[in-house]
XYZ file of C-alpha atoms in Angstrom:
394
model
C 99.921 79.686 100.056
C 101.207 83.239 100.586
C 100.330 84.978 103.856
C 97.329 87.261 103.509
C 97.755 90.955 104.220
C 94.585 91.314 106.317
C 95.088 92.613 109.857
C 91.672 91.678 111.257
C 92.165 88.138 112.622
C 88.636 86.893 112.019
C 88.509 88.242 108.488
C 91.939 86.776 107.750
C 90.878 83.352 109.038
C 87.704 83.435 106.951
C 89.520 84.455 103.765
C 92.257 81.867 104.407
C 89.637 79.114 104.604
C 87.945 80.386 101.452
C 91.276 80.554 99.633
C 92.012 76.931 100.522
C 88.720 75.841 98.970
C 89.246 78.010 95.888
C 92.781 76.682 95.407
C 91.562 73.105 95.618
C 88.800 73.781 93.112
C 91.232 75.554 90.766
C 93.636 72.597 90.917
C 90.849 70.177 89.983
C 89.638 72.393 87.128
C 93.048 73.307 85.707
C 93.341 70.364 83.252
C 90.032 71.409 81.689
C 90.549 75.171 81.814
C 92.724 76.313 78.956
C 93.302 80.039 79.291
C 95.728 82.118 77.226
C 96.481 85.811 77.461
C 95.268 87.441 74.202
C 98.211 88.715 72.177
C 96.550 91.928 71.058
C 93.705 92.733 73.482
C 91.135 95.176 72.147
C 88.848 95.451 75.207
C 90.336 95.902 78.674
C 88.416 96.336 81.924
C 90.111 97.975 84.921
C 88.943 97.942 88.546
C 89.778 100.662 91.106
C 86.855 100.851 93.506
C 88.299 102.578 96.551
C 88.602 106.286 97.370
C 90.005 109.257 95.479
C 93.616 108.822 96.544
C 93.593 105.131 95.637
C 92.370 105.978 92.146
C 94.808 108.826 91.596
C 97.785 106.708 92.635
C 97.170 104.253 89.774
C 97.144 106.899 87.032
C 100.762 106.175 86.033
C 99.824 102.489 85.671
C 96.902 103.465 83.444
C 99.305 105.578 81.383
C 101.605 102.541 81.067
C 98.665 100.412 79.955
C 97.528 102.941 77.382
C 101.059 103.036 75.959
C 101.174 99.233 75.838
C 97.756 98.935 74.155
C 97.262 102.214 72.286
C 94.276 101.061 70.240
C 92.456 99.067 72.937
C 89.239 100.251 74.560
C 89.910 100.932 78.241
C 86.889 100.790 80.557
C 87.405 101.796 84.183
C 85.187 100.624 87.055
C 85.114 103.023 90.023
C 82.874 103.895 92.934
C 80.370 106.623 92.091
C 82.301 108.923 94.453
C 85.160 108.865 91.920
C 83.157 109.082 88.695
C 83.958 112.761 88.130
C 87.694 112.278 88.564
C 87.656 109.116 86.450
C 86.014 111.028 83.610
C 89.065 113.311 83.464
C 91.715 110.572 83.249
C 93.526 110.693 79.937
C 93.232 107.470 77.955
C 90.048 106.106 79.552
C 87.268 105.420 77.041
C 84.392 104.623 79.389
C 83.729 104.993 83.114
C 81.503 102.438 84.852
C 80.329 102.958 88.433
C 79.966 100.201 90.989
C 79.344 100.924 94.682
C 80.235 97.995 96.961
C 78.594 98.076 100.375
C 81.964 97.618 102.124
C 83.301 100.827 100.588
C 80.157 102.969 100.569
C 79.734 105.385 103.437
C 76.657 104.939 105.572
C 74.281 102.126 104.716
C 74.412 102.494 100.932
C 76.030 100.333 98.302
C 75.273 96.942 96.830
C 75.958 93.594 98.476
C 78.290 91.089 96.827
C 75.564 88.941 95.163
C 74.138 91.988 93.389
C 77.621 93.075 92.319
C 78.329 89.625 90.897
C 75.075 89.744 88.931
C 76.103 93.112 87.501
C 79.542 91.765 86.546
C 77.951 88.773 84.873
C 75.996 91.197 82.700
C 79.277 92.636 81.438
C 80.046 89.347 79.670
C 78.231 90.778 76.656
C 81.150 93.227 76.289
C 83.508 90.289 75.616
C 86.479 91.747 77.500
C 89.893 90.350 76.605
C 91.508 91.345 79.912
C 90.141 92.305 83.343
C 92.777 93.943 85.545
C 92.027 94.437 89.249
C 94.122 97.001 91.106
C 92.372 96.134 94.402
C 94.071 93.521 96.616
C 90.702 92.161 97.782
C 89.033 88.764 97.420
C 85.640 90.330 96.697
C 86.779 92.427 93.763
C 88.806 89.456 92.459
C 85.556 87.497 92.466
C 83.798 90.327 90.597
C 86.616 90.469 88.023
C 86.402 86.705 87.500
C 82.632 86.922 87.001
C 83.049 89.291 84.020
C 84.052 86.363 81.813
C 87.141 88.181 80.551
C 89.490 85.938 78.581
C 92.319 86.771 81.032
C 92.120 88.096 84.592
C 94.928 89.549 86.693
C 95.354 91.133 90.093
C 96.772 90.414 93.537
C 96.506 87.340 95.747
C 97.475 89.165 98.957
C 93.904 90.031 99.947
C 92.589 86.602 98.999
C 91.055 85.176 95.861
C 94.266 84.677 93.903
C 93.013 81.296 92.687
C 90.172 83.104 90.896
C 92.651 84.872 88.632
C 94.744 83.704 85.695
C 97.648 85.835 86.901
C 98.018 86.758 90.577
C 100.847 88.818 92.072
C 101.777 89.425 95.692
C 101.000 92.991 96.709
C 104.184 94.445 98.216
C 103.207 96.446 101.343
C 106.646 98.063 101.537
C 106.224 99.580 98.058
C 104.204 102.573 96.938
C 100.671 101.926 95.674
C 101.713 103.422 92.337
C 104.639 101.020 92.016
C 102.470 97.999 92.839
C 99.981 99.030 90.154
C 102.666 99.618 87.549
C 104.253 96.253 88.367
C 100.917 94.553 87.719
C 100.564 96.207 84.315
C 104.167 95.346 83.440
C 103.637 91.708 84.426
C 100.536 91.302 82.279
C 101.663 93.244 79.241
C 105.409 92.556 79.463
C 106.291 96.213 79.068
C 109.144 98.040 80.817
C 108.163 100.689 83.320
C 108.809 104.112 81.835
C 108.745 107.612 83.334
C 105.157 108.731 83.691
C 103.336 111.463 85.590
C 99.807 111.651 86.846
C 97.523 112.978 84.139
C 94.168 114.656 84.633
C 92.407 116.613 81.926
C 90.826 119.432 83.923
C 88.002 121.234 82.093
C 88.811 124.783 81.072
C 85.563 125.875 82.727
C 86.917 124.624 86.070
C 90.166 126.498 85.522
C 88.259 129.693 84.726
C 86.135 129.300 87.860
C 89.261 128.759 89.945
C 90.886 131.877 88.504
C 87.744 133.878 89.307
C 87.661 132.622 92.902
C 91.306 133.432 93.485
C 91.171 136.742 91.600
C 93.976 139.087 92.529
C 94.751 137.463 95.883
C 98.258 137.992 97.151
C 100.742 135.188 96.717
C 101.910 132.789 97.824
C 98.620 130.915 97.745
C 98.728 128.134 100.328
C 95.954 125.546 100.350
C 95.190 124.097 103.781
C 93.100 120.938 104.103
C 92.412 120.647 107.820
C 90.181 117.551 107.822
C 91.923 114.205 108.196
C 89.059 112.148 106.784
C 89.178 109.748 109.740
C 89.746 110.551 113.436
C 92.880 108.407 113.560
C 94.456 110.569 110.816
C 93.412 113.961 112.247
C 96.281 116.287 113.118
C 95.059 118.831 115.659
C 93.203 121.721 113.935
C 94.885 124.251 116.245
C 98.218 123.207 114.770
C 96.982 123.753 111.230
C 95.897 127.216 112.381
C 99.338 127.939 113.874
C 100.983 126.982 110.577
C 98.546 129.081 108.531
C 98.961 132.148 110.762
C 102.730 131.920 110.551
C 102.691 131.749 106.767
C 100.403 134.778 106.651
C 102.707 136.712 108.998
C 106.054 135.635 107.549
C 105.235 135.229 103.859
C 102.143 137.400 103.414
C 100.404 134.244 102.232
C 96.767 133.907 101.266
C 95.273 130.754 102.793
C 92.938 128.710 100.566
C 90.703 126.478 102.697
C 89.524 123.224 101.137
C 87.131 120.633 102.499
C 83.889 118.818 101.962
C 80.545 118.093 103.598
C 80.963 117.543 107.317
C 84.204 119.554 107.482
C 82.446 122.884 108.118
C 83.293 123.214 111.852
C 86.979 122.584 111.192
C 87.061 125.000 108.269
C 85.216 127.692 110.205
C 87.708 127.344 113.064
C 90.569 128.154 110.712
C 88.727 130.889 108.866
C 87.793 132.666 112.095
C 91.392 132.586 113.313
C 92.889 134.242 110.207
C 92.733 137.792 108.787
C 89.650 138.047 106.588
C 91.629 139.510 103.690
C 94.016 136.560 103.725
C 91.481 133.724 103.473
C 89.696 132.156 100.523
C 87.052 129.588 101.427
C 87.122 127.043 98.590
C 85.238 124.370 100.516
C 82.060 124.908 98.500
C 83.752 124.196 95.182
C 81.305 122.292 92.928
C 83.049 118.942 92.610
C 86.477 117.371 92.672
C 87.606 118.747 89.326
C 86.859 122.251 90.568
C 88.977 121.506 93.647
C 91.734 120.223 91.377
C 91.661 123.452 89.363
C 91.890 125.503 92.575
C 94.821 123.444 93.854
C 96.517 123.844 90.478
C 96.543 127.607 91.101
C 98.162 127.239 94.543
C 101.860 127.489 95.335
C 101.698 124.933 98.140
C 99.316 122.587 99.932
C 99.425 121.637 103.620
C 97.403 118.566 104.529
C 97.326 115.195 106.199
C 97.228 111.925 104.284
C 94.013 112.681 102.385
C 92.403 112.344 98.978
C 92.949 116.061 98.249
C 96.667 115.471 98.923
C 96.718 113.080 95.966
C 94.647 115.518 93.904
C 97.266 118.217 94.550
C 99.944 115.747 93.443
C 97.968 115.031 90.273
C 97.952 118.709 89.279
C 101.579 119.311 90.263
C 101.135 121.436 93.402
C 103.946 121.045 95.982
C 102.810 119.442 99.239
C 103.669 119.325 102.924
C 101.898 116.227 104.258
C 101.575 115.316 107.934
C 101.599 111.516 108.257
C 100.706 109.567 111.383
C 99.514 105.950 111.195
C 99.575 105.880 107.372
C 102.642 104.285 105.836
C 104.379 106.903 103.657
C 106.128 104.170 101.690
C 102.697 103.275 100.298
C 100.888 106.604 100.123
C 103.277 109.570 100.186
C 103.246 112.242 97.468
C 106.400 111.997 95.400
C 106.734 115.309 93.580
C 110.164 116.980 93.382
C 109.330 119.490 96.144
C 107.014 117.404 98.334
C 107.764 116.800 102.013
C 106.326 114.241 104.423
C 106.448 115.194 108.110
C 106.198 112.352 110.623
C 107.824 110.913 113.760
C 109.555 107.583 114.195
C 107.897 105.408 116.834
C 108.142 101.653 117.384
C 104.429 101.341 116.562
C 104.336 103.763 113.652
C 103.388 103.555 110.921
C 100.934 100.813 111.865
C 98.757 101.529 108.807
C 95.708 100.473 110.799
C 93.405 103.120 109.414
C 90.079 101.277 109.301
C 90.667 99.350 112.550
C 92.938 101.553 114.692
C 94.456 100.192 117.912
C 92.299 100.706 121.013
C 94.857 103.068 122.567
C 94.521 105.404 119.551
C 90.714 105.499 119.529
C 89.086 108.645 120.871
C 92.339 110.600 121.015
C 95.049 111.962 118.761
C 97.530 109.130 118.188
C 101.044 109.752 119.495
C 102.412 109.528 115.958
C 100.429 112.695 115.128
C 100.519 114.403 118.535
C 104.338 114.486 118.392
C 104.423 116.305 115.037
C 104.978 119.955 115.927
C 103.826 122.975 113.896
C 107.438 124.209 113.685
C 108.441 121.224 111.555
C 105.582 121.842 109.141
C 106.333 125.569 108.997
C 110.019 124.942 108.250
C 109.110 122.526 105.444
C 106.577 124.950 103.967
C 109.042 127.855 103.981
C 111.736 125.674 102.379
C 109.391 124.578 99.577
C 108.209 128.110 98.857
C 111.840 129.242 98.669
C 112.776 126.325 96.391
C 109.919 127.082 94.022
C 110.716 130.797 93.877
C 114.336 129.950 93.046
C 113.254 127.483 90.369
C 110.979 130.085 88.744
C 113.789 132.668 88.699
C 116.079 130.166 86.967
C 113.634 129.381 84.180
C 114.816 131.113 80.961
C 112.399 133.819 79.830
């Protein structure tokens, strides 16, 4: 049995025991369970339940799948927090929302028994394939409960025995590459060049253009909030970077954020010239944020969902990484830069359960990232992009 990629010891022990039972049951049932991958699937169900960045990183895999099954109906199951973004993914026919309690913020979300009952109800759809991009035993169980004729996903979070086809999730590879490898394994298609594709509404683009108006360029989006304390680069350092770009480049700073980020955003806004700041934090939804980022020349952020949204609309990025593993989550556009420090303990990738020494303080892997490094990267990208625009034939 492959080693599980679960860093909480108690959870790993529990899932290991469950996997042993599932494997034994699968071995007993295998002579009576004749399953064959449909040659020409017409109904395919996809699972990507986690947060915005996790969804956006599998868009190339969805593009691969659409190319492999151009006439199939593709239904995508996401958390309600991602429903708006999912609705704008090219090639998706229907979006279904499912909010697991372990992913919902606060006390909301449904427990596993209720989720399994919901999945059982999907059997009426007669799915040919259920593809789970989540390396998690619980979502593997949900995928199996759909009654799809063929199920595929990863065994590395447990529950591989529930699936007809289970791959090892490679933690040293990018999330996008893991997802594309899963699609290629199931549909036997070569990986081909593919970019993230979102179909932003023209109304959102018009609203973004109105907000930005005649603001002086370059437009630099700054997303100060880290999403979690362990990923929070010091706000004062974001402010230092923003001030420098205003002074050196004459930049206009576009502030993005969401509910709960107001104190951080206000701290930046108050420290910058009023005529060089656009507060975009009240944008009505993620697609509106995407349209605003599409207008920007650069984004400066930590490892956040909006970072992946900027990547999806083609905006160059300077991303400050601390405990997050850039091999798995970094933006990979032609001008993107990741700024981090090499430490023996970094990247630990322990985002949900950070080490005790990193709780209640800025982790060393972020504290040692200086504003000068981010400023240098930002100036280099802006110069690269100006040069590229000058070299485009008119």
